[in-house]
């Protein structure tokens, strides 16, 4: 399996090479030359496997430069109940991503039982082990510099803590994260994890990360890397739980199943699209957005018009407050028949701030051939959904999963099984949960008292030069 760029300007590469890189040299995203295929007979065999063995069967089709036994060891170490034990029920943790049944054909798939209580752990934990393996084999190091408003940063830190060859420098806005999020990140005492609390907003943190990366000399000398949502390793790891969820929900292998996915950067649902292209009988993929509805607009009109950060609203499902969906480029590449010249032209107009509109034929295929639907929610919808799910089914869902619930309801066919992807545990969003349910959400036992642990972070000015000086002092070259 080799990888090319969506924009056509990269010689085919092996998995380990693109794993550590960010954008392809031509500004595109890496994507496999073709998708591995599973027919009904092969799927029936996969359905018998536990999460680890299933992950090995799927991930190994995308990786041909890591020996099978080594890949197996990395996957076994990643997907163990000991890591995914923060869910509602310890007894279920062997399933890693267990299903909760709401009614006869409506399910929630728990993806948030990892260390930071968000689905990002599912992929990031594997990435941490893959990075360590590849860097150790090559005798290299990487210094991950990122910006976070909460979820991504903590998932990256918990995945990379204590890993050989990896340092993490995570910028977050000083005083702007919830006490829980702050405690999650800042209580890590590992020497390779550095929390930089920046006096400014999230945008300022992001601008500084961009400035560091735009300094090519600095970037090369200090081996600056990233683990953002375009990372291919993250997408591959996410493909696995669609198979797992499908097998758990379908009465018979071959039956159609729909998935509803709370979306921001289009990483999670892009993995669903890939699973579908591999032969998994997914019927519909329902994109759920909040008030930041650039994706809902795309799937309803065929027009993709990313908005500026100044037009991004702060909402009560904050991890979906995104005005530009980086991974959409991978899906559109497939949709337009993998025509990289055409793709490059479309994204040139995105980068110039104009966006684009699909042709009528491509727009029709998006629904008919690729199964996409979409729905947007607002704060009142989230509160109503959280209440409805709790009152009807006795299940607490977080505000992001609530966006998924509304989208699932809007596109549900009672004859077809629907799985809503749970992207975070309610414990991360106490204020909204209390507003909806008047009670505190359940918190996993191991995290009681989290906020009282000693915290380790440095406060810095929102100035790229100050951050570079901080990095120079701490990175041995
Ligand atoms: C990151 C995140 C999302 C959005 O996922 P994408 O892969 O960016 O579409 C949704 N919900 C939560 C809780 C998240 O952390």
Short mmCIF file of C-alpha atoms and ligand atoms in Angstrom, two decimals:
data_model
loop_
_atom_site.label_atom_id
_atom_site.label_comp_id
_atom_site.label_asym_id
_atom_site.label_seq_id
_atom_site.Cartn_x
_atom_site.Cartn_y
_atom_site.Cartn_z
CA UNK A 1 0.00 0.00 0.00
CA UNK A 2 1.48 3.31 -1.05
CA UNK A 3 0.30 6.87 -0.57
CA UNK A 4 -0.18 9.72 -3.01
CA UNK A 5 -1.27 13.34 -2.58
CA UNK A 6 -4.81 14.47 -3.32
CA UNK A 7 -3.23 17.24 -5.43
CA UNK A 8 -1.07 14.89 -7.50
CA UNK A 9 2.35 16.30 -6.65
CA UNK A 10 3.95 13.60 -4.49
CA UNK A 11 5.83 10.47 -5.55
CA UNK A 12 4.22 7.40 -3.89
CA UNK A 13 5.39 6.93 -0.29
CA UNK A 14 5.26 4.24 2.38
CA UNK A 15 3.08 4.46 5.50
CA UNK A 16 5.92 5.29 7.93
CA UNK A 17 7.03 8.19 5.75
CA UNK A 18 3.66 9.92 5.62
CA UNK A 19 2.95 9.07 9.28
CA UNK A 20 5.45 11.64 10.50
CA UNK A 21 4.80 14.25 7.83
CA UNK A 22 2.03 16.84 7.81
CA UNK A 23 0.74 18.20 4.50
CA UNK A 24 2.09 16.63 1.31
CA UNK A 25 4.82 18.74 -0.35
CA UNK A 26 2.24 20.08 -2.85
CA UNK A 27 -0.07 21.24 -0.05
CA UNK A 28 -2.46 18.29 -0.50
CA UNK A 29 -3.31 15.42 1.86
CA UNK A 30 -1.89 11.93 1.66
CA UNK A 31 -4.29 9.18 0.66
CA UNK A 32 -3.85 5.50 -0.29
CA UNK A 33 -3.52 4.68 -3.99
CA UNK A 34 -6.58 2.48 -3.53
CA UNK A 35 -8.72 1.16 -0.65
CA UNK A 36 -8.42 -2.46 0.49
CA UNK A 37 -11.60 -4.42 -0.23
CA UNK A 38 -13.64 -6.83 1.92
CA UNK A 39 -16.41 -8.92 0.39
CA UNK A 40 -19.32 -10.42 2.34
CA UNK A 41 -17.41 -13.61 3.11
CA UNK A 42 -14.39 -11.68 4.43
CA UNK A 43 -16.67 -9.41 6.47
CA UNK A 44 -18.34 -12.45 8.04
CA UNK A 45 -14.90 -13.58 9.24
CA UNK A 46 -14.02 -10.11 10.57
CA UNK A 47 -17.27 -10.02 12.53
CA UNK A 48 -15.96 -12.78 14.81
CA UNK A 49 -12.90 -10.82 15.97
CA UNK A 50 -12.32 -8.81 19.14
CA UNK A 51 -11.27 -5.16 18.83
CA UNK A 52 -7.53 -5.82 18.77
CA UNK A 53 -7.65 -8.55 16.16
CA UNK A 54 -10.08 -6.55 14.06
CA UNK A 55 -7.79 -3.52 14.27
CA UNK A 56 -4.84 -5.65 13.15
CA UNK A 57 -6.77 -7.03 10.15
CA UNK A 58 -7.78 -3.56 9.04
CA UNK A 59 -4.74 -1.43 9.89
CA UNK A 60 -2.31 -3.98 8.42
CA UNK A 61 -3.95 -3.55 4.99
CA UNK A 62 -2.79 0.07 5.06
CA UNK A 63 0.72 -0.55 6.37
CA UNK A 64 3.35 -2.57 4.54
CA UNK A 65 6.56 -1.26 6.04
CA UNK A 66 6.09 -2.43 9.65
CA UNK A 67 6.51 -6.19 10.23
CA UNK A 68 3.18 -7.88 11.05
CA UNK A 69 4.33 -9.11 14.48
CA UNK A 70 5.51 -5.62 15.47
CA UNK A 71 2.26 -4.04 14.31
CA UNK A 72 0.33 -6.64 16.29
CA UNK A 73 2.31 -5.82 19.45
CA UNK A 74 1.65 -2.08 19.00
CA UNK A 75 -2.07 -2.63 18.48
CA UNK A 76 -2.40 -5.09 21.38
CA UNK A 77 -0.70 -2.62 23.70
CA UNK A 78 -3.00 0.22 22.51
CA UNK A 79 -6.47 -1.31 22.55
CA UNK A 80 -6.60 -2.91 25.97
CA UNK A 81 -9.37 -2.58 28.58
CA UNK A 82 -6.76 -1.05 30.89
CA UNK A 83 -6.60 2.02 28.59
CA UNK A 84 -10.32 2.17 27.68
CA UNK A 85 -11.74 1.82 31.17
CA UNK A 86 -13.33 5.26 31.69
CA UNK A 87 -16.74 4.41 30.28
CA UNK A 88 -20.05 3.81 31.94
CA UNK A 89 -19.44 0.17 32.67
CA UNK A 90 -16.24 -1.68 33.49
CA UNK A 91 -17.81 -4.94 32.31
CA UNK A 92 -18.11 -3.46 28.82
CA UNK A 93 -14.51 -2.25 28.59
CA UNK A 94 -13.34 -5.47 26.90
CA UNK A 95 -15.30 -4.27 23.84
CA UNK A 96 -13.26 -1.01 23.77
CA UNK A 97 -16.12 0.74 21.86
CA UNK A 98 -19.29 -0.91 23.27
CA UNK A 99 -22.77 -0.07 21.96
CA UNK A 100 -25.55 1.31 24.13
CA UNK A 101 -29.00 0.34 22.88
CA UNK A 102 -31.48 3.23 23.00
CA UNK A 103 -34.37 1.47 21.25
CA UNK A 104 -34.78 -1.46 18.86
CA UNK A 105 -32.75 0.06 16.05
CA UNK A 106 -31.10 3.11 17.61
CA UNK A 107 -27.68 2.80 19.26
CA UNK A 108 -24.91 4.97 20.68
CA UNK A 109 -21.37 3.72 20.13
CA UNK A 110 -19.11 4.64 23.07
CA UNK A 111 -15.87 6.04 21.67
CA UNK A 112 -14.91 8.09 24.72
CA UNK A 113 -13.66 5.56 27.24
CA UNK A 114 -9.98 6.44 26.80
CA UNK A 115 -7.84 8.54 29.15
CA UNK A 116 -9.16 11.98 28.10
CA UNK A 117 -12.82 10.98 27.69
CA UNK A 118 -13.06 11.94 24.00
CA UNK A 119 -13.05 9.86 20.82
CA UNK A 120 -9.73 11.41 19.82
CA UNK A 121 -8.04 8.96 22.21
CA UNK A 122 -9.09 6.09 19.93
CA UNK A 123 -6.65 7.17 17.25
CA UNK A 124 -4.17 9.25 19.21
CA UNK A 125 -3.22 6.36 21.51
CA UNK A 126 -2.22 4.24 18.52
CA UNK A 127 -0.39 7.19 17.00
CA UNK A 128 1.70 7.55 20.17
CA UNK A 129 2.83 3.94 19.95
CA UNK A 130 3.44 4.15 16.18
CA UNK A 131 5.48 7.35 16.54
CA UNK A 132 7.67 5.82 19.23
CA UNK A 133 8.22 2.68 17.13
CA UNK A 134 9.14 4.52 13.92
CA UNK A 135 11.30 7.18 15.63
CA UNK A 136 13.22 4.60 17.68
CA UNK A 137 13.85 2.47 14.58
CA UNK A 138 15.20 5.54 12.76
CA UNK A 139 17.05 7.03 15.70
CA UNK A 140 15.13 10.26 15.20
CA UNK A 141 13.19 12.64 17.41
CA UNK A 142 10.18 14.88 16.84
CA UNK A 143 9.01 17.90 18.79
CA UNK A 144 5.28 18.26 18.46
CA UNK A 145 4.12 21.86 18.68
CA UNK A 146 0.37 22.35 18.76
CA UNK A 147 -2.39 24.69 19.85
CA UNK A 148 -5.46 23.53 21.69
CA UNK A 149 -8.60 24.87 23.24
CA UNK A 150 -9.00 21.59 25.12
CA UNK A 151 -9.70 18.19 23.57
CA UNK A 152 -6.98 17.73 20.95
CA UNK A 153 -4.19 18.89 23.20
CA UNK A 154 -5.05 16.61 26.07
CA UNK A 155 -5.53 13.60 23.77
CA UNK A 156 -2.11 14.28 22.20
CA UNK A 157 -0.41 14.68 25.58
CA UNK A 158 -1.88 11.48 27.04
CA UNK A 159 -0.88 9.61 23.88
CA UNK A 160 2.71 10.90 23.79
CA UNK A 161 3.54 11.01 27.51
CA UNK A 162 6.73 9.11 28.29
CA UNK A 163 7.27 8.11 24.64
CA UNK A 164 10.86 7.80 23.41
CA UNK A 165 11.87 10.34 20.78
CA UNK A 166 8.82 12.57 21.26
CA UNK A 167 8.40 15.89 23.06
CA UNK A 168 5.10 17.76 23.16
CA UNK A 169 4.82 21.54 23.45
CA UNK A 170 1.14 22.39 23.70
CA UNK A 171 -0.05 25.99 23.61
CA UNK A 172 -3.37 26.79 25.25
CA UNK A 173 -5.12 30.07 26.00
CA UNK A 174 -4.37 31.21 29.57
CA UNK A 175 -7.47 31.13 31.75
CA UNK A 176 -9.81 30.07 28.93
CA UNK A 177 -10.14 26.32 29.43
CA UNK A 178 -12.58 24.63 31.78
CA UNK A 179 -11.17 23.64 35.20
CA UNK A 180 -11.51 19.98 34.18
CA UNK A 181 -9.64 20.43 30.89
CA UNK A 182 -6.92 22.47 32.57
CA UNK A 183 -6.47 19.86 35.28
CA UNK A 184 -6.37 17.06 32.73
CA UNK A 185 -3.49 18.62 30.83
CA UNK A 186 -1.59 20.46 33.52
CA UNK A 187 -1.52 17.60 36.03
CA UNK A 188 0.71 15.53 33.74
CA UNK A 189 4.16 15.32 35.30
CA UNK A 190 5.98 13.59 32.42
CA UNK A 191 9.20 15.32 31.42
CA UNK A 192 8.46 15.17 27.69
CA UNK A 193 5.18 17.05 28.09
CA UNK A 194 5.27 20.88 28.16
CA UNK A 195 2.18 22.99 28.77
CA UNK A 196 2.52 26.54 27.51
CA UNK A 197 -0.25 28.73 28.84
CA UNK A 198 -0.35 31.69 26.46
CA UNK A 199 -1.76 35.10 27.43
CA UNK A 200 -4.23 35.36 24.57
CA UNK A 201 -7.09 33.59 22.85
CA UNK A 202 -6.95 30.25 21.02
CA UNK A 203 -6.50 32.08 17.68
CA UNK A 204 -3.30 33.67 19.00
CA UNK A 205 -2.00 30.21 19.98
CA UNK A 206 -2.79 28.93 16.50
CA UNK A 207 -1.08 31.90 14.85
CA UNK A 208 2.07 31.25 16.88
CA UNK A 209 2.11 27.58 15.84
CA UNK A 210 1.77 28.72 12.21
CA UNK A 211 4.59 31.23 12.62
CA UNK A 212 6.87 28.54 14.09
CA UNK A 213 6.07 26.23 11.18
CA UNK A 214 6.56 28.97 8.58
CA UNK A 215 10.13 29.47 9.77
CA UNK A 216 11.56 26.64 7.65
CA UNK A 217 15.04 26.85 9.10
CA UNK A 218 13.80 26.73 12.69
CA UNK A 219 11.38 23.93 11.84
CA UNK A 220 14.13 21.75 10.35
CA UNK A 221 16.73 22.50 13.01
CA UNK A 222 14.41 21.79 15.93
CA UNK A 223 12.53 18.94 14.22
CA UNK A 224 9.11 20.47 14.70
CA UNK A 225 6.17 18.17 13.96
CA UNK A 226 2.41 17.98 14.47
CA UNK A 227 -0.33 15.46 15.21
CA UNK A 228 -3.25 17.44 13.86
CA UNK A 229 -6.46 16.13 12.38
CA UNK A 230 -5.07 15.66 8.86
CA UNK A 231 -2.64 13.00 10.11
CA UNK A 232 -3.31 9.85 8.10
CA UNK A 233 -2.51 7.52 11.02
CA UNK A 234 -5.41 9.03 12.94
CA UNK A 235 -7.83 8.41 10.08
CA UNK A 236 -6.79 4.76 9.69
CA UNK A 237 -7.20 4.05 13.40
CA UNK A 238 -10.72 5.54 13.22
CA UNK A 239 -11.76 3.26 10.35
CA UNK A 240 -11.64 0.33 12.78
CA UNK A 241 -14.48 1.38 15.06
CA UNK A 242 -16.93 1.70 12.16
CA UNK A 243 -16.36 -2.00 11.48
CA UNK A 244 -16.68 -2.78 15.18
CA UNK A 245 -19.89 -0.73 15.50
CA UNK A 246 -21.33 -2.20 12.33
CA UNK A 247 -20.79 -5.80 13.44
CA UNK A 248 -22.25 -5.08 16.87
CA UNK A 249 -25.35 -3.34 15.45
CA UNK A 250 -26.22 -5.33 12.30
CA UNK A 251 -28.53 -8.30 12.83
CA UNK A 252 -26.91 -10.08 9.89
CA UNK A 253 -23.65 -9.19 8.17
CA UNK A 254 -24.73 -7.53 4.93
CA UNK A 255 -27.67 -5.60 6.45
CA UNK A 256 -27.55 -1.82 5.91
CA UNK A 257 -26.57 0.33 8.92
CA UNK A 258 -26.57 4.16 9.16
CA UNK A 259 -24.09 6.23 11.22
CA UNK A 260 -24.56 9.77 12.58
CA UNK A 261 -21.30 11.55 13.39
CA UNK A 262 -20.71 14.83 15.28
CA UNK A 263 -18.27 16.57 12.94
CA UNK A 264 -15.78 19.43 12.86
CA UNK A 265 -12.66 18.78 10.84
CA UNK A 266 -14.35 15.87 9.03
CA UNK A 267 -11.78 13.39 10.36
CA UNK A 268 -14.12 11.01 12.15
CA UNK A 269 -16.70 10.74 9.37
CA UNK A 270 -13.98 10.61 6.70
CA UNK A 271 -12.98 7.31 8.34
CA UNK A 272 -16.62 6.19 7.96
CA UNK A 273 -16.50 7.06 4.27
CA UNK A 274 -13.34 4.98 3.88
CA UNK A 275 -14.89 2.02 5.73
CA UNK A 276 -17.83 2.25 3.32
CA UNK A 277 -15.47 2.34 0.32
CA UNK A 278 -13.80 -0.81 1.69
CA UNK A 279 -17.07 -2.70 1.38
CA UNK A 280 -18.63 -2.24 4.83
CA UNK A 281 -22.41 -2.09 4.16
CA UNK A 282 -22.95 1.39 5.58
CA UNK A 283 -26.04 2.90 3.99
CA UNK A 284 -26.00 6.51 5.18
CA UNK A 285 -23.37 8.70 6.77
CA UNK A 286 -25.10 11.58 8.54
CA UNK A 287 -22.88 14.61 9.22
CA UNK A 288 -23.89 16.51 12.37
CA UNK A 289 -22.73 20.11 12.90
CA UNK A 290 -23.51 22.84 15.42
CA UNK A 291 -24.06 26.52 14.57
CA UNK A 292 -20.76 26.39 12.69
CA UNK A 293 -22.51 24.75 9.77
CA UNK A 294 -20.08 24.97 6.85
CA UNK A 295 -20.36 21.19 6.39
CA UNK A 296 -24.15 21.14 6.67
CA UNK A 297 -24.24 23.76 3.93
CA UNK A 298 -21.89 21.70 1.75
CA UNK A 299 -23.94 18.51 2.05
CA UNK A 300 -27.22 20.35 1.52
CA UNK A 301 -26.21 22.62 -1.38
CA UNK A 302 -22.91 21.32 -2.82
CA UNK A 303 -21.30 24.68 -2.01
CA UNK A 304 -18.18 24.69 0.17
CA UNK A 305 -17.43 28.15 1.53
CA UNK A 306 -15.13 28.05 4.58
CA UNK A 307 -15.48 31.03 6.85
CA UNK A 308 -12.85 33.13 8.54
CA UNK A 309 -11.98 32.56 12.20
CA UNK A 310 -13.83 35.83 12.88
CA UNK A 311 -17.03 34.06 11.70
CA UNK A 312 -16.53 31.03 13.93
CA UNK A 313 -19.04 30.99 16.77
CA UNK A 314 -18.29 29.81 20.29
CA UNK A 315 -20.89 27.16 21.08
CA UNK A 316 -21.74 24.62 23.76
CA UNK A 317 -20.27 21.85 21.57
CA UNK A 318 -16.89 23.61 21.39
CA UNK A 319 -14.87 20.83 19.76
CA UNK A 320 -16.98 21.31 16.63
CA UNK A 321 -16.42 25.08 16.45
CA UNK A 322 -14.61 24.86 13.14
CA UNK A 323 -15.11 26.98 10.04
CA UNK A 324 -12.88 24.97 7.68
CA UNK A 325 -13.01 21.17 7.53
CA UNK A 326 -9.48 20.11 6.58
CA UNK A 327 -10.25 16.46 5.88
CA UNK A 328 -13.08 17.24 3.45
CA UNK A 329 -10.40 17.37 0.75
CA UNK A 330 -9.94 13.60 1.06
CA UNK A 331 -13.63 12.90 0.48
CA UNK A 332 -13.98 15.34 -2.43
CA UNK A 333 -10.95 13.69 -4.07
CA UNK A 334 -12.87 10.39 -4.14
CA UNK A 335 -16.15 12.08 -5.11
CA UNK A 336 -14.70 13.71 -8.23
CA UNK A 337 -13.18 10.45 -9.43
CA UNK A 338 -9.70 11.07 -7.96
CA UNK A 339 -8.98 13.79 -10.51
CA UNK A 340 -6.09 15.54 -8.74
CA UNK A 341 -5.83 18.41 -11.25
CA UNK A 342 -9.49 19.27 -10.68
CA UNK A 343 -9.07 18.84 -6.90
CA UNK A 344 -6.07 21.19 -6.84
CA UNK A 345 -8.12 23.78 -8.73
CA UNK A 346 -11.02 23.53 -6.25
CA UNK A 347 -8.72 23.98 -3.27
CA UNK A 348 -6.90 26.86 -4.93
CA UNK A 349 -10.20 28.69 -4.86
CA UNK A 350 -10.73 27.65 -1.22
CA UNK A 351 -7.31 29.06 -0.34
CA UNK A 352 -8.13 32.30 -2.16
CA UNK A 353 -11.20 32.62 0.03
CA UNK A 354 -13.83 31.89 -2.63
CA UNK A 355 -14.71 28.27 -2.03
CA UNK A 356 -16.46 26.27 -4.74
CA UNK A 357 -19.72 24.65 -5.78
CA UNK A 358 -19.96 21.04 -6.98
CA UNK A 359 -21.40 20.25 -10.40
CA UNK A 360 -25.00 18.98 -10.37
CA UNK A 361 -23.81 15.43 -11.17
CA UNK A 362 -21.21 15.36 -8.38
CA UNK A 363 -23.75 16.79 -5.95
CA UNK A 364 -26.25 14.05 -6.82
CA UNK A 365 -23.58 11.36 -6.39
CA UNK A 366 -22.71 12.70 -2.95
CA UNK A 367 -26.17 11.60 -1.81
CA UNK A 368 -26.93 8.69 -4.11
CA UNK A 369 -23.56 6.93 -4.39
CA UNK A 370 -21.80 8.03 -1.21
CA UNK A 371 -24.78 8.05 1.15
CA UNK A 372 -24.15 11.42 2.80
CA UNK A 373 -26.83 13.41 4.63
CA UNK A 374 -26.43 16.28 7.13
CA UNK A 375 -28.09 18.31 9.86
CA UNK A 376 -27.14 21.32 12.02
CA UNK A 377 -28.09 22.00 15.66
CA UNK A 378 -28.13 24.97 18.02
CA UNK A 379 -27.83 25.28 21.78
CA UNK A 380 -31.56 24.79 22.41
CA UNK A 381 -31.49 21.61 20.28
CA UNK A 382 -28.59 20.24 22.32
CA UNK A 383 -30.31 20.88 25.62
CA UNK A 384 -33.52 19.26 24.31
CA UNK A 385 -31.62 16.23 22.96
CA UNK A 386 -29.67 15.68 26.19
CA UNK A 387 -32.98 15.78 28.11
CA UNK A 388 -34.82 13.53 25.68
CA UNK A 389 -32.14 10.83 25.71
CA UNK A 390 -31.93 10.93 29.50
CA UNK A 391 -35.70 10.91 30.05
CA UNK A 392 -36.53 8.27 27.45
CA UNK A 393 -33.54 5.96 27.77
CA UNK A 394 -31.80 6.90 31.03
CA UNK A 395 -28.53 7.60 29.18
CA UNK A 396 -26.38 10.71 29.60
CA UNK A 397 -24.92 12.01 26.34
CA UNK A 398 -22.55 14.98 26.02
CA UNK A 399 -23.38 18.13 23.98
CA UNK A 400 -21.45 16.93 20.87
CA UNK A 401 -23.17 13.55 20.87
CA UNK A 402 -26.43 15.48 21.30
CA UNK A 403 -25.75 17.16 17.93
CA UNK A 404 -25.38 13.62 16.56
CA UNK A 405 -28.68 12.56 18.13
CA UNK A 406 -30.59 15.39 16.47
CA UNK A 407 -29.04 14.56 13.09
CA UNK A 408 -29.85 10.86 13.56
CA UNK A 409 -33.48 11.69 14.33
CA UNK A 410 -33.76 13.94 11.29
CA UNK A 411 -32.58 11.19 8.93
CA UNK A 412 -33.79 8.07 10.62
CA UNK A 413 -35.58 5.27 8.82
CA UNK A 414 -37.02 3.04 11.58
CA UNK A 415 -36.44 -0.02 9.39
CA UNK A 416 -32.68 0.61 9.30
CA UNK A 417 -30.33 0.43 12.28
CA UNK A 418 -28.76 3.79 13.17
CA UNK A 419 -25.58 4.20 15.24
CA UNK A 420 -24.77 7.59 16.80
CA UNK A 421 -21.07 8.10 17.41
CA UNK A 422 -20.40 9.31 20.96
CA UNK A 423 -17.49 11.75 20.72
CA UNK A 424 -17.03 12.73 24.39
CA UNK A 425 -18.21 11.81 27.86
CA UNK A 426 -20.63 14.24 29.57
CA UNK A 427 -18.18 14.72 32.48
CA UNK A 428 -16.12 17.05 30.28
CA UNK A 429 -19.00 19.51 29.91
CA UNK A 430 -20.51 19.89 33.36
CA UNK A 431 -22.11 23.32 32.82
CA UNK A 432 -24.18 22.31 29.80
CA UNK A 433 -25.10 18.97 31.37
CA UNK A 434 -26.30 20.74 34.52
CA UNK A 435 -28.30 23.19 32.45
CA UNK A 436 -30.04 20.30 30.69
CA UNK A 437 -30.45 17.75 33.51
CA UNK A 438 -30.06 19.79 36.74
CA UNK A 439 -27.60 17.17 37.99
CA UNK A 440 -23.87 16.68 37.70
CA UNK A 441 -22.92 14.19 34.97
CA UNK A 442 -21.32 10.90 36.03
CA UNK A 443 -17.56 11.00 36.32
CA UNK A 444 -15.31 7.93 35.96
CA UNK A 445 -14.06 6.82 39.37
CA UNK A 446 -10.37 7.27 38.54
CA UNK A 447 -10.89 10.97 37.84
CA UNK A 448 -12.43 11.99 41.13
CA UNK A 449 -10.30 14.77 42.60
CA UNK A 450 -8.55 15.51 39.30
CA UNK A 451 -8.77 19.27 39.82
CA UNK A 452 -6.90 19.00 43.16
CA UNK A 453 -3.76 17.41 41.68
CA UNK A 454 -0.60 19.55 41.41
CA UNK A 455 -0.38 21.33 38.04
CA UNK A 456 2.67 21.97 35.87
CA UNK A 457 2.63 24.73 33.23
CA UNK A 458 4.47 27.87 32.13
CA UNK A 459 2.76 31.17 31.40
CA UNK A 460 4.07 32.96 28.31
CA UNK A 461 3.33 36.11 26.32
CA UNK A 462 1.44 35.64 23.03
CA UNK A 463 4.57 36.27 20.99
CA UNK A 464 6.10 33.85 18.49
CA UNK A 465 9.67 34.93 19.34
CA UNK A 466 9.10 34.27 23.04
CA UNK A 467 7.78 30.80 22.21
CA UNK A 468 10.73 30.07 19.93
CA UNK A 469 13.14 31.09 22.68
CA UNK A 470 11.32 28.70 25.03
CA UNK A 471 11.67 25.87 22.50
CA UNK A 472 15.38 26.61 21.84
CA UNK A 473 16.09 26.32 25.55
CA UNK A 474 14.40 22.94 25.86
CA UNK A 475 15.20 21.12 22.64
CA UNK A 476 18.63 19.51 22.39
CA UNK A 477 19.99 19.67 18.81
C1 LIG B 1 -12.76 16.57 17.64
C2 LIG B 1 -14.14 16.40 18.10
C3 LIG B 1 -15.22 16.37 17.20
C4 LIG B 1 -15.07 16.58 15.70
O1 LIG B 1 -14.39 15.52 15.08
P1 LIG B 1 -13.76 15.69 13.61
O2 LIG B 1 -12.98 14.47 13.38
O3 LIG B 1 -12.88 16.92 13.68
O4 LIG B 1 -14.87 15.88 12.66
C5 LIG B 1 -16.49 16.14 17.72
N1 LIG B 1 -16.70 15.98 19.03
C6 LIG B 1 -15.69 16.01 19.93
C7 LIG B 1 -16.00 15.84 21.37
C8 LIG B 1 -14.37 16.22 19.50
O5 LIG B 1 -13.37 16.24 20.41
#
